[in-house]
Amino acid sequence: MRADLAHRWTLAELALDAHLSPSRLGGLFVEQFGVPPIMLLARLRVREMARLLRESDMTVGEIGVRVGWRNRGHAAEQFAKIMGVTPTAYRNQYHQRTRQTI
C-alpha cells in the first residue's frame, strides 16, 4: 500500500495478494498495526498529505488525488479526523511555526 497510495485498494485485493481470506488479513492487520487495513491506508494517505502540505504549494484537492482520494471534501474530512485539524489549518500552522523560527 505504501508504494502506491493512489491505488484504489480494496480488502479483497489485499487479501488476494497476501493469499489470505479478507477476514484473516483483517485480523492480522489489527494484531500487527492495531487497525484494519483500510484504516492503515487512510493513515498512510494522511501522513503523505501532511508532508505535501508542508513541502508543496499544491491545493488540498490536488494532494487528495495524489494520495488516492478523488474527492477534495473526503480527503479533507479524513485528514481532519486523523490529524484533528483541517488540511488548510495544518498548512497555515506549519508555515506560521516555520516563520517564527527564522
mmCIF file of N, CA and C in Angstrom:
data_model
loop_
_atom_site.group_PDB
_atom_site.id
_atom_site.type_symbol
_atom_site.label_atom_id
_atom_site.label_comp_id
_atom_site.label_asym_id
_atom_site.label_seq_id
_atom_site.Cartn_x
_atom_site.Cartn_y
_atom_site.Cartn_z
ATOM 1 N N MET A 1 0.819 -1.188 0.000
ATOM 2 C CA MET A 1 0.000 0.000 0.000
ATOM 3 C C MET A 1 0.864 1.253 0.000
ATOM 4 N N ARG A 2 1.940 1.224 0.787
ATOM 5 C CA ARG A 2 2.814 2.403 0.870
ATOM 6 C C ARG A 2 3.392 2.788 -0.480
ATOM 7 N N ALA A 3 3.678 1.798 -1.298
ATOM 8 C CA ALA A 3 4.320 2.050 -2.585
ATOM 9 C C ALA A 3 3.380 2.711 -3.595
ATOM 10 N N ASP A 4 2.065 2.568 -3.389
ATOM 11 C CA ASP A 4 1.107 3.131 -4.342
ATOM 12 C C ASP A 4 -0.142 3.592 -3.604
ATOM 13 N N LEU A 5 -0.015 4.683 -2.873
ATOM 14 C CA LEU A 5 -1.128 5.199 -2.081
ATOM 15 C C LEU A 5 -2.329 5.564 -2.932
ATOM 16 N N ALA A 6 -2.109 5.995 -4.163
ATOM 17 C CA ALA A 6 -3.201 6.447 -5.016
ATOM 18 C C ALA A 6 -4.039 5.298 -5.575
ATOM 19 N N HIS A 7 -3.537 4.085 -5.483
ATOM 20 C CA HIS A 7 -4.295 2.934 -5.975
ATOM 21 C C HIS A 7 -5.583 2.794 -5.164
ATOM 22 N N ARG A 8 -6.644 2.386 -5.806
ATOM 23 C CA ARG A 8 -7.931 2.209 -5.115
ATOM 24 C C ARG A 8 -7.965 0.818 -4.474
ATOM 25 N N TRP A 9 -7.217 0.667 -3.402
ATOM 26 C CA TRP A 9 -7.095 -0.613 -2.714
ATOM 27 C C TRP A 9 -8.432 -1.069 -2.138
ATOM 28 N N THR A 10 -8.656 -2.367 -2.191
ATOM 29 C CA THR A 10 -9.803 -2.970 -1.512
ATOM 30 C C THR A 10 -9.267 -4.085 -0.622
ATOM 31 N N LEU A 11 -10.039 -4.422 0.385
ATOM 32 C CA LEU A 11 -9.638 -5.509 1.275
ATOM 33 C C LEU A 11 -9.525 -6.810 0.486
ATOM 34 N N ALA A 12 -10.442 -7.035 -0.448
ATOM 35 C CA ALA A 12 -10.393 -8.261 -1.252
ATOM 36 C C ALA A 12 -9.104 -8.339 -2.062
ATOM 37 N N GLU A 13 -8.692 -7.219 -2.651
ATOM 38 C CA GLU A 13 -7.460 -7.203 -3.443
ATOM 39 C C GLU A 13 -6.240 -7.459 -2.561
ATOM 40 N N LEU A 14 -6.193 -6.810 -1.417
ATOM 41 C CA LEU A 14 -5.075 -7.017 -0.495
ATOM 42 C C LEU A 14 -5.017 -8.469 -0.029
ATOM 43 N N ALA A 15 -6.165 -9.035 0.269
ATOM 44 C CA ALA A 15 -6.217 -10.423 0.726
ATOM 45 C C ALA A 15 -5.749 -11.373 -0.371
ATOM 46 N N LEU A 16 -6.173 -11.109 -1.597
ATOM 47 C CA LEU A 16 -5.748 -11.931 -2.725
ATOM 48 C C LEU A 16 -4.232 -11.869 -2.890
ATOM 49 N N ASP A 17 -3.665 -10.674 -2.810
ATOM 50 C CA ASP A 17 -2.211 -10.503 -2.922
ATOM 51 C C ASP A 17 -1.469 -11.242 -1.818
ATOM 52 N N ALA A 18 -2.074 -11.295 -0.630
ATOM 53 C CA ALA A 18 -1.428 -11.939 0.517
ATOM 54 C C ALA A 18 -1.772 -13.428 0.619
ATOM 55 N N HIS A 19 -2.622 -13.918 -0.285
ATOM 56 C CA HIS A 19 -3.059 -15.322 -0.272
ATOM 57 C C HIS A 19 -3.753 -15.675 1.036
ATOM 58 N N LEU A 20 -4.596 -14.746 1.496
ATOM 59 C CA LEU A 20 -5.373 -14.949 2.712
ATOM 60 C C LEU A 20 -6.815 -14.568 2.452
ATOM 61 N N SER A 21 -7.685 -15.017 3.326
ATOM 62 C CA SER A 21 -9.069 -14.559 3.230
ATOM 63 C C SER A 21 -9.128 -13.119 3.725
ATOM 64 N N PRO A 22 -10.107 -12.349 3.271
ATOM 65 C CA PRO A 22 -10.225 -10.975 3.762
ATOM 66 C C PRO A 22 -10.338 -10.895 5.282
ATOM 67 N N SER A 23 -11.093 -11.808 5.888
ATOM 68 C CA SER A 23 -11.243 -11.748 7.344
ATOM 69 C C SER A 23 -9.932 -12.084 8.057
ATOM 70 N N ARG A 24 -9.182 -13.033 7.537
ATOM 71 C CA ARG A 24 -7.887 -13.382 8.140
ATOM 72 C C ARG A 24 -6.902 -12.218 8.009
ATOM 73 N N LEU A 25 -6.859 -11.611 6.823
ATOM 74 C CA LEU A 25 -5.969 -10.474 6.623
ATOM 75 C C LEU A 25 -6.348 -9.336 7.566
ATOM 76 N N GLY A 26 -7.643 -9.063 7.664
ATOM 77 C CA GLY A 26 -8.096 -8.011 8.573
ATOM 78 C C GLY A 26 -7.676 -8.281 10.000
ATOM 79 N N GLY A 27 -7.812 -9.518 10.435
ATOM 80 C CA GLY A 27 -7.404 -9.886 11.793
ATOM 81 C C GLY A 27 -5.908 -9.723 12.013
ATOM 82 N N LEU A 28 -5.119 -10.122 11.035
ATOM 83 C CA LEU A 28 -3.666 -9.973 11.150
ATOM 84 C C LEU A 28 -3.257 -8.500 11.207
ATOM 85 N N PHE A 29 -3.909 -7.671 10.406
ATOM 86 C CA PHE A 29 -3.611 -6.237 10.432
ATOM 87 C C PHE A 29 -3.902 -5.648 11.803
ATOM 88 N N VAL A 30 -5.033 -6.018 12.368
ATOM 89 C CA VAL A 30 -5.392 -5.486 13.680
ATOM 90 C C VAL A 30 -4.378 -5.955 14.721
ATOM 91 N N GLU A 31 -3.954 -7.209 14.642
ATOM 92 C CA GLU A 31 -2.930 -7.721 15.565
ATOM 93 C C GLU A 31 -1.616 -6.957 15.419
ATOM 94 N N GLN A 32 -1.186 -6.730 14.193
ATOM 95 C CA GLN A 32 0.117 -6.116 13.934
ATOM 96 C C GLN A 32 0.126 -4.598 14.053
ATOM 97 N N PHE A 33 -0.930 -3.954 13.553
ATOM 98 C CA PHE A 33 -0.936 -2.493 13.457
ATOM 99 C C PHE A 33 -1.986 -1.825 14.342
ATOM 100 N N GLY A 34 -2.869 -2.611 14.913
ATOM 101 C CA GLY A 34 -3.897 -2.056 15.788
ATOM 102 C C GLY A 34 -5.112 -1.514 15.067
ATOM 103 N N VAL A 35 -5.113 -1.583 13.743
ATOM 104 C CA VAL A 35 -6.235 -1.082 12.937
ATOM 105 C C VAL A 35 -6.423 -1.984 11.721
ATOM 106 N N PRO A 36 -7.631 -1.970 11.142
ATOM 107 C CA PRO A 36 -7.852 -2.733 9.902
ATOM 108 C C PRO A 36 -7.057 -2.136 8.737
ATOM 109 N N PRO A 37 -6.877 -2.911 7.667
ATOM 110 C CA PRO A 37 -6.065 -2.448 6.530
ATOM 111 C C PRO A 37 -6.504 -1.116 5.943
ATOM 112 N N ILE A 38 -7.788 -0.907 5.779
ATOM 113 C CA ILE A 38 -8.247 0.319 5.137
ATOM 114 C C ILE A 38 -8.002 1.530 6.043
ATOM 115 N N MET A 39 -8.063 1.344 7.363
ATOM 116 C CA MET A 39 -7.738 2.444 8.280
ATOM 117 C C MET A 39 -6.244 2.749 8.225
ATOM 118 N N LEU A 40 -5.423 1.714 8.119
ATOM 119 C CA LEU A 40 -3.982 1.953 7.972
ATOM 120 C C LEU A 40 -3.718 2.717 6.678
ATOM 121 N N LEU A 41 -4.405 2.351 5.603
ATOM 122 C CA LEU A 41 -4.260 3.062 4.340
ATOM 123 C C LEU A 41 -4.637 4.534 4.510
ATOM 124 N N ALA A 42 -5.720 4.809 5.205
ATOM 125 C CA ALA A 42 -6.127 6.206 5.445
ATOM 126 C C ALA A 42 -5.041 6.951 6.210
ATOM 127 N N ARG A 43 -4.444 6.314 7.206
ATOM 128 C CA ARG A 43 -3.372 6.959 7.979
ATOM 129 C C ARG A 43 -2.146 7.233 7.118
ATOM 130 N N LEU A 44 -1.804 6.281 6.265
ATOM 131 C CA LEU A 44 -0.663 6.480 5.359
ATOM 132 C C LEU A 44 -0.937 7.626 4.393
ATOM 133 N N ARG A 45 -2.168 7.692 3.898
ATOM 134 C CA ARG A 45 -2.527 8.770 2.985
ATOM 135 C C ARG A 45 -2.478 10.126 3.687
ATOM 136 N N VAL A 46 -2.966 10.176 4.902
ATOM 137 C CA VAL A 46 -2.943 11.431 5.661
ATOM 138 C C VAL A 46 -1.500 11.845 5.960
ATOM 139 N N ARG A 47 -0.649 10.892 6.285
ATOM 140 C CA ARG A 47 0.759 11.214 6.535
ATOM 141 C C ARG A 47 1.395 11.839 5.296
ATOM 142 N N GLU A 48 1.098 11.276 4.129
ATOM 143 C CA GLU A 48 1.637 11.826 2.887
ATOM 144 C C GLU A 48 1.009 13.186 2.576
ATOM 145 N N MET A 49 -0.283 13.325 2.845
ATOM 146 C CA MET A 49 -0.927 14.629 2.666
ATOM 147 C C MET A 49 -0.230 15.682 3.518
ATOM 148 N N ALA A 50 0.056 15.357 4.760
ATOM 149 C CA ALA A 50 0.712 16.312 5.662
ATOM 150 C C ALA A 50 2.070 16.720 5.105
ATOM 151 N N ARG A 51 2.819 15.757 4.611
ATOM 152 C CA ARG A 51 4.131 16.077 4.034
ATOM 153 C C ARG A 51 3.978 17.015 2.842
ATOM 154 N N LEU A 52 3.033 16.707 1.967
ATOM 155 C CA LEU A 52 2.832 17.545 0.788
ATOM 156 C C LEU A 52 2.294 18.929 1.151
ATOM 157 N N LEU A 53 1.493 19.017 2.182
ATOM 158 C CA LEU A 53 1.020 20.325 2.644
ATOM 159 C C LEU A 53 2.185 21.177 3.143
ATOM 160 N N ARG A 54 3.150 20.527 3.786
ATOM 161 C CA ARG A 54 4.325 21.249 4.290
ATOM 162 C C ARG A 54 5.294 21.613 3.174
ATOM 163 N N GLU A 55 5.466 20.725 2.212
ATOM 164 C CA GLU A 55 6.560 20.859 1.253
ATOM 165 C C GLU A 55 6.164 21.311 -0.140
ATOM 166 N N SER A 56 4.890 21.552 -0.387
ATOM 167 C CA SER A 56 4.476 21.953 -1.727
ATOM 168 C C SER A 56 3.433 23.061 -1.650
ATOM 169 N N ASP A 57 3.145 23.611 -2.821
ATOM 170 C CA ASP A 57 2.080 24.607 -2.937
ATOM 171 C C ASP A 57 0.841 23.995 -3.590
ATOM 172 N N MET A 58 0.795 22.695 -3.702
ATOM 173 C CA MET A 58 -0.354 22.021 -4.302
ATOM 174 C C MET A 58 -1.603 22.313 -3.478
ATOM 175 N N THR A 59 -2.751 22.327 -4.143
ATOM 176 C CA THR A 59 -4.008 22.521 -3.429
ATOM 177 C C THR A 59 -4.370 21.246 -2.667
ATOM 178 N N VAL A 60 -5.287 21.391 -1.728
ATOM 179 C CA VAL A 60 -5.756 20.222 -0.975
ATOM 180 C C VAL A 60 -6.371 19.201 -1.934
ATOM 181 N N GLY A 61 -7.116 19.672 -2.922
ATOM 182 C CA GLY A 61 -7.696 18.766 -3.910
ATOM 183 C C GLY A 61 -6.652 18.008 -4.701
ATOM 184 N N GLU A 62 -5.609 18.716 -5.129
ATOM 185 C CA GLU A 62 -4.521 18.069 -5.876
ATOM 186 C C GLU A 62 -3.806 17.040 -5.007
ATOM 187 N N ILE A 63 -3.580 17.402 -3.766
ATOM 188 C CA ILE A 63 -2.914 16.472 -2.851
ATOM 189 C C ILE A 63 -3.804 15.260 -2.595
ATOM 190 N N GLY A 64 -5.084 15.502 -2.409
ATOM 191 C CA GLY A 64 -6.016 14.397 -2.191
ATOM 192 C C GLY A 64 -5.978 13.396 -3.325
ATOM 193 N N VAL A 65 -5.970 13.885 -4.546
ATOM 194 C CA VAL A 65 -5.888 13.000 -5.716
ATOM 195 C C VAL A 65 -4.556 12.265 -5.722
ATOM 196 N N ARG A 66 -3.492 12.966 -5.415
ATOM 197 C CA ARG A 66 -2.151 12.356 -5.415
ATOM 198 C C ARG A 66 -2.074 11.171 -4.455
ATOM 199 N N VAL A 67 -2.778 11.271 -3.315
ATOM 200 C CA VAL A 67 -2.710 10.185 -2.328
ATOM 201 C C VAL A 67 -3.842 9.171 -2.460
ATOM 202 N N GLY A 68 -4.741 9.387 -3.431
ATOM 203 C CA GLY A 68 -5.739 8.362 -3.689
ATOM 204 C C GLY A 68 -7.173 8.708 -3.385
ATOM 205 N N TRP A 69 -7.446 9.922 -2.956
ATOM 206 C CA TRP A 69 -8.826 10.330 -2.727
ATOM 207 C C TRP A 69 -9.244 11.258 -3.851
ATOM 208 N N ARG A 70 -10.249 10.897 -4.611
ATOM 209 C CA ARG A 70 -10.673 11.684 -5.768
ATOM 210 C C ARG A 70 -11.516 12.893 -5.381
ATOM 211 N N ASN A 71 -12.053 12.878 -4.165
ATOM 212 C CA ASN A 71 -12.951 13.931 -3.723
ATOM 213 C C ASN A 71 -12.261 14.797 -2.676
ATOM 214 N N ARG A 72 -12.124 16.096 -2.941
ATOM 215 C CA ARG A 72 -11.445 17.010 -2.027
ATOM 216 C C ARG A 72 -12.094 17.001 -0.649
ATOM 217 N N GLY A 73 -13.420 17.001 -0.629
ATOM 218 C CA GLY A 73 -14.136 17.004 0.643
ATOM 219 C C GLY A 73 -13.833 15.779 1.477
ATOM 220 N N HIS A 74 -13.786 14.616 0.841
ATOM 221 C CA HIS A 74 -13.480 13.384 1.562
ATOM 222 C C HIS A 74 -12.038 13.402 2.070
ATOM 223 N N ALA A 75 -11.127 13.878 1.240
ATOM 224 C CA ALA A 75 -9.724 13.971 1.659
ATOM 225 C C ALA A 75 -9.593 14.880 2.873
ATOM 226 N N ALA A 76 -10.240 16.032 2.825
ATOM 227 C CA ALA A 76 -10.172 16.976 3.941
ATOM 228 C C ALA A 76 -10.817 16.390 5.190
ATOM 229 N N GLU A 77 -11.926 15.679 5.016
ATOM 230 C CA GLU A 77 -12.611 15.058 6.152
ATOM 231 C C GLU A 77 -11.733 14.001 6.822
ATOM 232 N N GLN A 78 -11.115 13.149 6.016
ATOM 233 C CA GLN A 78 -10.237 12.105 6.561
ATOM 234 C C GLN A 78 -9.021 12.723 7.255
ATOM 235 N N PHE A 79 -8.463 13.748 6.649
ATOM 236 C CA PHE A 79 -7.309 14.424 7.236
ATOM 237 C C PHE A 79 -7.688 14.993 8.605
ATOM 238 N N ALA A 80 -8.820 15.693 8.658
ATOM 239 C CA ALA A 80 -9.254 16.319 9.915
ATOM 240 C C ALA A 80 -9.565 15.274 10.971
ATOM 241 N N LYS A 81 -10.156 14.162 10.570
ATOM 242 C CA LYS A 81 -10.490 13.105 11.520
ATOM 243 C C LYS A 81 -9.229 12.537 12.174
ATOM 244 N N ILE A 82 -8.191 12.336 11.379
ATOM 245 C CA ILE A 82 -6.959 11.719 11.880
ATOM 246 C C ILE A 82 -6.034 12.744 12.535
ATOM 247 N N MET A 83 -5.930 13.925 11.950
ATOM 248 C CA MET A 83 -4.983 14.930 12.452
ATOM 249 C C MET A 83 -5.605 15.904 13.462
ATOM 250 N N GLY A 84 -6.924 15.975 13.493
ATOM 251 C CA GLY A 84 -7.576 16.880 14.429
ATOM 252 C C GLY A 84 -7.633 18.326 13.970
ATOM 253 N N VAL A 85 -7.267 18.571 12.728
ATOM 254 C CA VAL A 85 -7.261 19.911 12.158
ATOM 255 C C VAL A 85 -7.452 19.778 10.650
ATOM 256 N N THR A 86 -8.055 20.775 10.013
ATOM 257 C CA THR A 86 -8.248 20.703 8.566
ATOM 258 C C THR A 86 -6.898 20.804 7.850
ATOM 259 N N PRO A 87 -6.828 20.343 6.614
ATOM 260 C CA PRO A 87 -5.575 20.467 5.860
ATOM 261 C C PRO A 87 -5.099 21.912 5.734
ATOM 262 N N THR A 88 -6.014 22.824 5.469
ATOM 263 C CA THR A 88 -5.632 24.229 5.320
ATOM 264 C C THR A 88 -5.096 24.788 6.630
ATOM 265 N N ALA A 89 -5.745 24.476 7.731
ATOM 266 C CA ALA A 89 -5.266 24.935 9.041
ATOM 267 C C ALA A 89 -3.901 24.323 9.352
ATOM 268 N N TYR A 90 -3.716 23.053 9.004
ATOM 269 C CA TYR A 90 -2.428 22.395 9.226
ATOM 270 C C TYR A 90 -1.329 23.122 8.468
ATOM 271 N N ARG A 91 -1.571 23.410 7.197
ATOM 272 C CA ARG A 91 -0.579 24.111 6.375
ATOM 273 C C ARG A 91 -0.286 25.490 6.962
ATOM 274 N N ASN A 92 -1.324 26.220 7.327
ATOM 275 C CA ASN A 92 -1.135 27.559 7.895
ATOM 276 C C ASN A 92 -0.346 27.517 9.195
ATOM 277 N N GLN A 93 -0.669 26.564 10.064
ATOM 278 C CA GLN A 93 0.057 26.430 11.330
ATOM 279 C C GLN A 93 1.517 26.089 11.086
ATOM 280 N N TYR A 94 1.780 25.205 10.132
ATOM 281 C CA TYR A 94 3.158 24.836 9.820
ATOM 282 C C TYR A 94 3.939 26.044 9.331
ATOM 283 N N HIS A 95 3.381 26.794 8.395
ATOM 284 C CA HIS A 95 4.078 27.965 7.861
ATOM 285 C C HIS A 95 4.263 29.039 8.935
ATOM 286 N N GLN A 96 3.292 29.166 9.805
ATOM 287 C CA GLN A 96 3.407 30.132 10.897
ATOM 288 C C GLN A 96 4.561 29.747 11.836
ATOM 289 N N ARG A 97 4.649 28.457 12.171
ATOM 290 C CA ARG A 97 5.733 27.984 13.048
ATOM 291 C C ARG A 97 7.100 28.148 12.400
ATOM 292 N N THR A 98 7.191 27.851 11.102
ATOM 293 C CA THR A 98 8.485 27.958 10.435
ATOM 294 C C THR A 98 8.928 29.408 10.294
ATOM 295 N N ARG A 99 7.993 30.315 10.114
ATOM 296 C CA ARG A 99 8.346 31.741 10.042
ATOM 297 C C ARG A 99 8.831 32.257 11.389
ATOM 298 N N GLN A 100 8.273 31.729 12.463
ATOM 299 C CA GLN A 100 8.661 32.169 13.807
ATOM 300 C C GLN A 100 10.055 31.688 14.176
ATOM 301 N N THR A 101 10.494 30.586 13.584
ATOM 302 C CA THR A 101 11.819 30.057 13.930
ATOM 303 C C THR A 101 12.932 30.653 13.086
ATOM 304 N N ILE A 102 12.564 31.414 12.084
ATOM 305 C CA ILE A 102 13.596 32.008 11.207
ATOM 306 C C ILE A 102 14.126 33.301 11.802
#
